[in-house]
Coordinates of C-alpha atoms in Angstrom, one line a residue:
M1 CA -38.4 48.5 50.2
A2 CA -40.3 46.1 48.0
I3 CA -40.7 46.9 44.3
D4 CA -44.1 46.6 42.7
D5 CA -44.5 44.4 39.7
Q6 CA -45.8 47.2 37.6
A7 CA -43.1 49.7 38.6
I8 CA -40.6 50.7 36.0
P9 CA -37.2 49.5 36.9
A10 CA -34.4 51.9 36.9
A11 CA -31.9 51.7 34.2
A12 CA -29.0 49.5 35.2
P13 CA -25.6 51.0 34.9
R14 CA -23.6 49.9 31.9
T15 CA -20.8 47.5 32.5
T16 CA -18.1 46.6 30.0
P17 CA -18.5 42.9 29.4
S18 CA -15.3 41.0 29.9
P19 CA -14.1 39.0 27.0
A20 CA -15.3 35.4 27.2
S21 CA -12.6 33.1 28.1
P22 CA -12.7 29.7 26.5
T23 CA -13.7 27.0 28.9
E24 CA -11.2 24.1 29.0
P25 CA -12.6 20.7 29.6
S26 CA -11.5 19.5 33.1
R27 CA -9.2 16.5 33.0
P28 CA -10.6 13.5 34.8
T29 CA -8.7 12.6 37.9
T30 CA -7.0 9.2 38.4
W31 CA -9.7 8.1 40.8
S32 CA -12.6 9.2 38.5
A33 CA -11.0 7.0 35.8
L34 CA -10.3 4.1 38.1
R35 CA -13.5 4.1 40.0
P36 CA -15.7 2.4 37.4
L37 CA -13.2 -0.4 37.1
V38 CA -12.9 -0.9 40.9
L39 CA -16.7 -0.7 41.2
R40 CA -17.2 -3.4 38.5
L41 CA -14.6 -5.7 40.1
H42 CA -16.1 -5.2 43.6
F43 CA -19.6 -5.8 42.3
Y44 CA -18.9 -9.0 40.4
A45 CA -16.4 -10.4 42.9
G46 CA -18.8 -9.8 45.7
L47 CA -21.7 -11.2 43.8
L48 CA -19.9 -14.4 42.8
I49 CA -17.5 -15.1 45.7
A50 CA -19.9 -14.0 48.5
P51 CA -21.5 -17.5 48.8
L52 CA -18.0 -19.0 49.5
L53 CA -17.2 -16.1 51.9
L54 CA -20.6 -16.7 53.7
V55 CA -19.8 -20.4 54.3
A56 CA -16.3 -19.5 55.5
A57 CA -17.8 -16.7 57.8
V58 CA -20.5 -18.9 59.4
S59 CA -18.1 -21.8 59.9
G60 CA -15.4 -19.4 61.2
L61 CA -17.9 -18.0 63.7
A62 CA -18.7 -21.5 64.9
Y63 CA -15.0 -22.2 65.2
A64 CA -14.3 -19.1 67.2
L65 CA -17.0 -20.1 69.7
S66 CA -16.0 -23.8 69.8
F67 CA -13.1 -23.1 72.2
Q68 CA -15.4 -22.2 75.0
A69 CA -18.0 -24.8 73.9
E70 CA -15.2 -27.4 74.1
K71 CA -14.6 -26.6 77.8
V72 CA -18.3 -27.2 78.6
V73 CA -18.9 -30.3 76.5
Y74 CA -15.7 -32.0 77.6
R75 CA -15.5 -30.6 81.1
H76 CA -15.3 -34.1 82.7
E77 CA -12.2 -35.0 80.7
L78 CA -10.5 -31.6 80.9
R79 CA -11.0 -30.8 84.6
A80 CA -10.3 -32.6 87.8
P81 CA -10.8 -31.8 91.5
V82 CA -7.7 -30.2 93.0
G83 CA -5.8 -32.5 95.3
D84 CA -3.0 -32.2 97.8
Q85 CA -0.2 -33.7 95.7
V86 CA 0.6 -34.3 92.0
F87 CA 1.7 -37.7 90.8
P88 CA 4.9 -37.9 88.7
L89 CA 4.4 -37.8 84.9
S90 CA 5.7 -41.3 84.6
A91 CA 2.9 -42.6 86.9
Q92 CA 0.3 -40.7 84.9
I93 CA 1.7 -42.2 81.7
G94 CA 1.6 -45.6 83.3
A95 CA -2.1 -45.2 84.1
A96 CA -2.8 -44.2 80.4
R97 CA -0.9 -47.3 79.2
D98 CA -2.8 -49.6 81.6
A99 CA -6.1 -48.2 80.3
H100 CA -5.1 -48.5 76.6
P101 CA -2.4 -51.3 76.3
E102 CA -2.9 -51.5 72.6
A103 CA -1.7 -47.9 72.0
T104 CA 1.7 -46.3 72.0
V105 CA 2.5 -43.1 73.9
T106 CA 3.9 -40.4 71.6
A107 CA 3.6 -37.2 73.6
V108 CA 2.4 -35.8 76.9
W109 CA 0.9 -32.4 77.7
P110 CA 1.4 -32.0 81.5
S111 CA -1.3 -30.2 83.5
A112 CA -0.4 -26.5 83.2
E113 CA -2.8 -25.1 85.9
E114 CA -4.7 -26.2 89.0
G115 CA -7.7 -28.4 88.2
A116 CA -6.5 -29.3 84.6
T117 CA -5.9 -32.9 83.6
T118 CA -2.8 -34.2 81.9
R119 CA -3.2 -35.2 78.3
V120 CA -1.4 -38.3 77.2
L121 CA -1.3 -38.6 73.4
M122 CA -1.2 -42.1 71.9
S123 CA -1.1 -43.6 68.5
S124 CA -3.9 -46.1 68.4
P125 CA -5.9 -48.2 66.0
E126 CA -9.0 -46.8 67.6
V127 CA -8.7 -43.4 65.9
E128 CA -8.4 -42.3 62.3
E129 CA -5.1 -41.8 60.5
G130 CA -3.6 -38.4 61.3
M131 CA -5.2 -38.2 64.7
S132 CA -4.1 -39.2 68.2
L133 CA -6.0 -40.8 71.1
A134 CA -5.9 -38.3 73.9
V135 CA -6.1 -40.0 77.3
F136 CA -7.0 -37.5 80.1
V137 CA -5.4 -38.4 83.5
D138 CA -6.1 -36.8 86.8
P139 CA -2.7 -35.5 88.0
Y140 CA -3.8 -35.7 91.7
T141 CA -4.9 -39.3 91.7
A142 CA -3.4 -40.8 88.4
E143 CA -6.8 -42.0 87.4
V144 CA -8.0 -41.9 83.8
R145 CA -11.0 -39.6 83.4
G146 CA -11.6 -40.5 79.7
A147 CA -10.2 -40.7 76.2
L148 CA -11.1 -38.7 73.1
P149 CA -9.6 -38.3 69.5
S150 CA -7.3 -35.4 69.3
Y151 CA -6.6 -33.5 66.1
G152 CA -3.7 -31.3 65.1
S153 CA -1.0 -29.4 66.9
S154 CA -3.6 -27.5 68.9
G155 CA -5.1 -30.7 70.3
A156 CA -8.7 -30.0 69.0
L157 CA -11.2 -32.4 70.4
P158 CA -14.0 -33.9 68.3
L159 CA -16.3 -30.9 68.4
R160 CA -13.8 -28.3 67.4
A161 CA -12.0 -30.7 65.0
W162 CA -15.2 -31.2 63.1
I163 CA -15.9 -27.5 62.8
S164 CA -12.3 -26.8 61.9
Q165 CA -12.3 -29.4 59.1
F166 CA -15.6 -28.1 57.8
H167 CA -14.2 -24.6 57.7
A168 CA -11.1 -25.8 55.9
D169 CA -12.5 -28.2 53.3
L170 CA -16.2 -28.9 53.9
H171 CA -15.2 -32.4 54.8
L172 CA -14.4 -33.0 51.1
G173 CA -10.7 -33.6 51.4
E174 CA -8.3 -32.0 49.0
L175 CA -11.1 -31.0 46.6
G176 CA -12.8 -29.1 49.4
R177 CA -9.7 -27.1 50.2
N178 CA -10.2 -25.2 46.9
Y179 CA -13.3 -23.5 48.4
S180 CA -11.4 -22.1 51.3
E181 CA -8.5 -21.0 49.2
M182 CA -10.8 -19.3 46.7
A183 CA -12.5 -17.4 49.5
A184 CA -9.2 -16.4 51.1
S185 CA -7.8 -15.4 47.7
W186 CA -10.7 -13.0 46.9
M187 CA -11.5 -11.6 50.4
W188 CA -8.7 -9.1 50.5
V189 CA -9.5 -8.0 46.9
V190 CA -13.2 -7.4 47.8
A191 CA -12.3 -5.7 51.1
L192 CA -9.7 -3.3 49.7
G193 CA -11.9 -2.5 46.7
G194 CA -14.8 -1.7 48.9
L195 CA -12.6 0.5 51.1
L196 CA -11.5 2.5 48.0
L197 CA -15.1 3.0 46.9
W198 CA -16.2 4.0 50.4
L199 CA -13.4 6.5 50.9
G200 CA -14.0 7.9 47.4
R201 CA -17.6 8.8 48.0
R202 CA -18.7 12.4 48.6
R203 CA -20.2 13.0 52.0
S204 CA -21.3 16.1 53.9
T205 CA -19.5 15.2 57.2
K206 CA -16.6 13.0 58.2
R207 CA -18.9 11.3 60.7
A208 CA -20.8 9.6 57.9
L209 CA -17.6 7.9 57.0
F210 CA -17.5 5.9 60.3
V211 CA -21.1 6.0 61.6
P212 CA -24.0 4.5 59.6
E213 CA -26.9 6.7 58.7
R214 CA -30.3 6.5 60.3
G215 CA -33.6 6.8 58.6
P216 CA -36.1 4.9 56.6
K217 CA -35.1 1.7 55.0
S218 CA -33.6 2.4 51.6
R219 CA -30.6 1.4 49.4
R220 CA -28.8 4.5 50.7
R221 CA -29.1 3.5 54.3
T222 CA -28.1 -0.1 53.5
L223 CA -25.0 1.3 51.6
S224 CA -24.2 3.4 54.7
W225 CA -24.2 0.4 57.0
H226 CA -22.3 -1.7 54.4
G227 CA -19.6 0.9 54.0
S228 CA -19.2 2.0 57.6
V229 CA -19.0 -1.6 59.0
G230 CA -16.7 -2.6 56.2
L231 CA -14.4 0.3 57.1
W232 CA -14.2 -0.9 60.7
A233 CA -13.7 -4.6 59.6
V234 CA -11.4 -4.2 56.6
T235 CA -8.1 -4.5 58.5
G236 CA -9.2 -7.7 60.1
L237 CA -10.6 -9.2 56.9
V238 CA -7.3 -8.5 55.0
L239 CA -5.3 -10.1 57.8
L240 CA -7.5 -13.2 57.9
S241 CA -7.2 -13.5 54.1
V242 CA -3.4 -13.2 54.2
T243 CA -2.9 -15.6 57.2
G244 CA -5.4 -18.1 55.6
L245 CA -3.3 -18.2 52.4
T246 CA -0.1 -19.0 54.3
W247 CA -1.2 -22.7 54.7
S248 CA -3.4 -22.9 51.6
R249 CA -2.7 -25.5 49.0
Y250 CA -1.4 -23.5 46.1
A251 CA -0.6 -20.0 47.4
G252 CA 0.8 -21.6 50.5
E253 CA 3.5 -23.2 48.4
N254 CA 4.5 -19.8 47.0
V255 CA 4.5 -18.3 50.5
D256 CA 6.9 -21.1 51.6
L257 CA 9.2 -20.5 48.6
L258 CA 9.2 -16.8 49.4
Q259 CA 10.0 -17.5 53.1
N260 CA 12.8 -19.9 52.3
K261 CA 14.4 -17.6 49.8
F262 CA 14.4 -14.4 51.8
S263 CA 14.2 -15.5 55.4
G264 CA 14.9 -19.2 55.6
P265 CA 12.6 -22.0 56.7
T266 CA 11.0 -22.1 60.2
P267 CA 13.7 -23.6 62.4
T268 CA 13.1 -26.7 64.5
V269 CA 15.1 -28.1 67.4
S270 CA 17.3 -31.0 66.5
A271 CA 16.6 -34.1 68.6
A272 CA 18.7 -36.5 66.6
L273 CA 20.9 -38.5 69.0
G274 CA 23.8 -38.5 66.5
G275 CA 23.7 -34.7 66.1
A276 CA 22.1 -34.9 62.7
A277 CA 20.5 -31.7 61.5
A278 CA 16.7 -31.5 61.7
G279 CA 14.8 -30.2 58.8
G280 CA 12.7 -27.0 59.1
G281 CA 9.0 -26.8 58.8
A282 CA 6.2 -24.7 60.1
D283 CA 4.3 -26.0 63.1
G284 CA 0.9 -24.5 62.7
G285 CA -2.2 -24.4 60.8
H286 CA -5.7 -25.6 61.1
E287 CA -6.2 -29.0 62.7
G288 CA -5.0 -31.7 60.3
H289 CA -2.3 -29.4 58.8
G290 CA 0.0 -29.3 61.8
A291 CA 1.4 -32.0 64.0
G292 CA -1.0 -34.9 64.3
G293 CA -0.8 -38.4 65.4
H294 CA 2.2 -40.5 64.4
T295 CA 3.4 -44.0 65.0
A296 CA 7.2 -43.5 65.5
P297 CA 8.8 -46.6 67.0
A298 CA 9.8 -46.3 70.6
A299 CA 13.5 -45.6 71.4
T300 CA 15.7 -48.3 72.8
G301 CA 18.6 -47.9 75.2
P302 CA 19.0 -46.1 78.5
D303 CA 16.3 -43.6 79.4
V304 CA 16.4 -41.2 82.4
G305 CA 12.6 -40.9 82.1
I306 CA 10.2 -38.1 81.3
D307 CA 10.3 -36.5 84.8
K308 CA 14.1 -36.0 84.6
A309 CA 13.7 -34.7 81.0
V310 CA 11.2 -32.1 82.1
E311 CA 13.5 -31.1 85.0
S312 CA 16.4 -30.6 82.6
A313 CA 14.2 -28.6 80.2
A314 CA 13.0 -26.4 83.1
A315 CA 16.7 -25.8 84.1
A316 CA 17.2 -24.6 80.5
G317 CA 14.4 -22.2 80.8
V318 CA 11.6 -24.2 79.1
S319 CA 8.8 -24.6 81.6
G320 CA 5.2 -23.6 82.2
K321 CA 2.7 -24.8 79.6
I322 CA 4.7 -27.4 77.7
A323 CA 4.3 -30.4 75.4
V324 CA 6.7 -33.3 75.7
T325 CA 7.5 -35.6 72.7
L326 CA 8.8 -39.0 73.9
P327 CA 11.9 -40.4 72.3
A328 CA 11.5 -42.2 69.0
D329 CA 14.1 -44.4 67.2
G330 CA 17.3 -42.3 67.0
K331 CA 15.8 -39.2 68.7
G332 CA 15.6 -37.9 72.2
Y333 CA 13.0 -36.0 74.2
V334 CA 11.6 -32.7 72.7
V335 CA 10.1 -30.3 75.2
K336 CA 8.3 -27.3 73.7
E337 CA 6.6 -24.4 75.3
T338 CA 3.1 -23.9 74.0
D339 CA 2.0 -20.7 75.6
T340 CA 0.8 -18.7 72.6
Q341 CA -0.7 -15.8 74.5
F342 CA 1.2 -12.5 74.3
P343 CA 4.1 -12.4 75.2
V344 CA 4.5 -15.8 73.7
H345 CA 6.6 -18.6 75.2
L346 CA 7.5 -20.9 72.4
D347 CA 11.1 -22.0 73.2
S348 CA 12.1 -25.7 72.8
V349 CA 14.9 -28.0 73.8
A350 CA 16.0 -31.5 73.0
I351 CA 17.0 -33.8 75.9
D352 CA 19.3 -36.8 75.6
P353 CA 17.4 -39.7 77.1
A354 CA 20.7 -41.4 78.2
D355 CA 21.8 -38.8 80.7
G356 CA 19.2 -35.9 80.6
T357 CA 21.6 -33.4 79.1
V358 CA 20.4 -30.7 76.7
M359 CA 21.4 -31.6 73.2
D360 CA 20.0 -28.6 71.4
E361 CA 17.8 -25.6 72.2
L362 CA 15.8 -23.1 70.1
R363 CA 14.5 -19.8 71.3
F364 CA 11.5 -18.1 69.7
A365 CA 13.5 -14.9 69.8
D366 CA 16.0 -16.5 67.3
Y367 CA 13.3 -17.2 64.7
P368 CA 13.6 -15.3 61.5
L369 CA 11.3 -12.3 61.3
F370 CA 9.1 -13.9 58.6
A371 CA 8.8 -17.1 60.6
K372 CA 7.7 -15.1 63.7
L373 CA 5.1 -13.2 61.8
T374 CA 3.8 -16.4 60.1
R375 CA 3.5 -18.2 63.5
I376 CA 1.8 -15.3 65.2
G377 CA -0.5 -14.7 62.2
I378 CA -1.6 -18.3 62.1
D379 CA -2.2 -18.4 65.9
A380 CA -4.3 -15.2 65.6
H381 CA -6.2 -16.7 62.7
M382 CA -6.9 -19.8 64.8
G383 CA -8.0 -17.8 67.9
V384 CA -5.2 -18.9 70.2
F385 CA -2.8 -15.9 70.2
L386 CA -4.6 -13.8 72.8
G387 CA -7.0 -16.5 74.2
L388 CA -10.6 -15.4 74.8
A389 CA -10.0 -11.9 73.5
N390 CA -8.7 -13.3 70.3
Q391 CA -11.7 -15.6 70.0
L392 CA -14.2 -12.8 70.7
A393 CA -12.6 -10.6 68.1
L394 CA -12.8 -13.3 65.5
A395 CA -16.5 -13.9 66.3
A396 CA -17.2 -10.2 66.0
L397 CA -15.3 -10.0 62.7
M398 CA -17.3 -13.0 61.3
V399 CA -20.6 -11.5 62.3
G400 CA -19.5 -8.3 60.6
L401 CA -18.6 -10.2 57.4
I402 CA -21.9 -12.1 57.4
L403 CA -23.8 -8.7 57.6
L404 CA -21.6 -7.2 54.9
I405 CA -22.5 -10.0 52.6
L406 CA -26.2 -9.8 53.3
W407 CA -26.2 -6.0 52.9
G408 CA -24.4 -6.4 49.6
Y409 CA -27.0 -8.8 48.2
R410 CA -29.7 -6.5 49.5
M411 CA -28.3 -3.5 47.6
W412 CA -28.1 -5.6 44.5
W413 CA -31.7 -6.6 44.9
L414 CA -32.8 -3.0 45.4
R415 CA -31.2 -2.1 42.0
R416 CA -34.0 -3.8 40.2
P417 CA -35.3 -1.7 37.2
T418 CA -38.7 -0.9 38.8
K419 CA -40.1 -1.1 42.3
E420 CA -43.2 -2.7 41.0
R421 CA -41.4 -5.8 39.9
T422 CA -41.4 -8.6 42.5
R423 CA -39.0 -10.7 40.5
G424 CA -35.8 -10.1 38.7
F425 CA -32.3 -9.1 39.7
G426 CA -30.4 -5.9 40.2
R427 CA -28.8 -4.1 37.3
P428 CA -25.1 -5.0 36.7
V429 CA -22.4 -2.4 36.5
P430 CA -21.9 -1.3 32.8
R431 CA -19.1 -2.8 30.8
G432 CA -16.1 -1.0 29.3
A433 CA -14.8 0.4 32.6
W434 CA -11.2 -0.5 31.7
R435 CA -11.3 1.8 28.7
K436 CA -11.6 4.8 31.0
V437 CA -8.3 4.0 32.7
P438 CA -5.3 5.9 31.2
V439 CA -2.8 3.6 29.5
T440 CA 0.0 4.8 31.7
L441 CA -2.0 3.4 34.7
L442 CA -3.6 0.4 32.9
L443 CA -0.4 -1.3 31.9
P444 CA 1.2 -1.3 35.4
M445 CA -2.1 -2.5 36.8
A446 CA -2.2 -5.3 34.3
A447 CA 1.4 -6.3 35.1
A448 CA 0.7 -6.2 38.9
T449 CA -2.5 -8.2 38.4
A450 CA -0.6 -10.9 36.4
L451 CA 2.0 -11.1 39.2
V452 CA -0.6 -11.4 42.0
G453 CA -2.5 -13.9 39.9
W454 CA 0.6 -16.0 39.6
F455 CA 1.4 -15.8 43.3
V456 CA -2.2 -16.5 44.3
P457 CA -3.3 -19.1 41.6
M458 CA -6.9 -19.5 42.6
L459 CA -7.3 -15.7 42.3
G460 CA -5.6 -15.6 38.9
I461 CA -7.4 -18.5 37.4
S462 CA -10.8 -17.4 38.5
L463 CA -10.2 -13.8 37.4
L464 CA -9.1 -15.1 33.9
V465 CA -12.2 -17.2 33.7
F466 CA -14.3 -14.2 34.6
L467 CA -12.6 -12.0 32.0
V468 CA -13.1 -14.6 29.2
A469 CA -16.8 -15.2 30.2
D470 CA -17.4 -11.4 30.4
A471 CA -15.9 -10.9 27.0
V472 CA -18.0 -13.6 25.4
L473 CA -21.2 -12.2 27.0
G474 CA -20.3 -8.7 25.7
L475 CA -19.7 -10.0 22.2
V476 CA -23.1 -11.8 22.3
A477 CA -24.8 -8.6 23.6
R478 CA -23.3 -6.5 20.8
R479 CA -24.4 -9.0 18.1
R480 CA -28.0 -9.0 19.5
A481 CA -28.1 -5.2 19.5
A482 CA -26.8 -5.1 15.9

């Protein structure tokens, strides 16, 4: 029954008031104290490092697609009509020597499938230092179908080699490598910081954590896309960052020291004819950082020939997709499996050229764990671990990274003080975030940051420069306010 406004309300029953309990201020949680610091680091790192990440993402996308483009552009050299018989490797090498008598054969990649040509690698004055001249021979007719510069241990041809070099150093040499190392050094920091911020947000449903919101264009919707896509991509971005650092200039040296100390160097098969031990070293990396062209002098003495060497290697279990290094002065044949698709086949043997016996063998199963992970990580970073699936995953990840960067800049732009302003920049995150972090948490974080900054020098140096510049700007702002 409704009560009229003019009706006299009935007297309410008396209740004994409970004594007021003093309200204790709620203690801030660890995340509430840490969030402003993570937000400030994510904001400035994303703002300043994003241009480097954008260049790396665009060039990485082009590199991921270059594998298939290479098959189209160089189809004449890479493919041959299938014939009835296959010529011996010695005859195919002879055809390459006849076509390029000024060059020296250093290695051979026999045709691994029907319709594929044999690649004879030669050191030649026609190509730049660190590269090989790849002569493509039809295995069914022993005719040369062409010759192209070949770069690195993966045998990248000019198109992929150019893109790879641009991704690695912008074609600026050692100076340009600083850009890619800086991007790799910061990418995992930005990715993990963004993950913490996204997981720490309040949301009505768990679905909003994984699925972007729909609705009118706004900063909220942009943030939803930025966070959701970042959540799906964070694992891949961190793995790309870590694997990229393994062969970087400065952090890569620390990774090698760590591997040598706890796991030992990456083993290599010994091909020395006198039984001398071979030194270890990783055989991987972007083109130009792995095995390239070399001008080792040819071996002298008895030689059973490459066909007998390949037969001996096959009898020892090394067959399929292989690469054969010809004997150099004081060394024998080295036959390596090069099938990097899972499960990998990367065993290798050394063959005595005098009688074709196996001098040494190395199984990938015998690699130290750290060396296995490094090799698989580098192959996955380069898009050769799982073939086409690996390359498509890399391309999708690079598209996601490009969108994350663009959405990040859009959110910064939308933080302008007023909507009426057509110029100006977004508001920065306030200073003083570190003061809100408890000392018991701040000191271990500072020690961990110093340790990571030492291990990843480009991250440590740039972070120190940022802190100094930020402190100077804060001091200037306070003096102006005073």
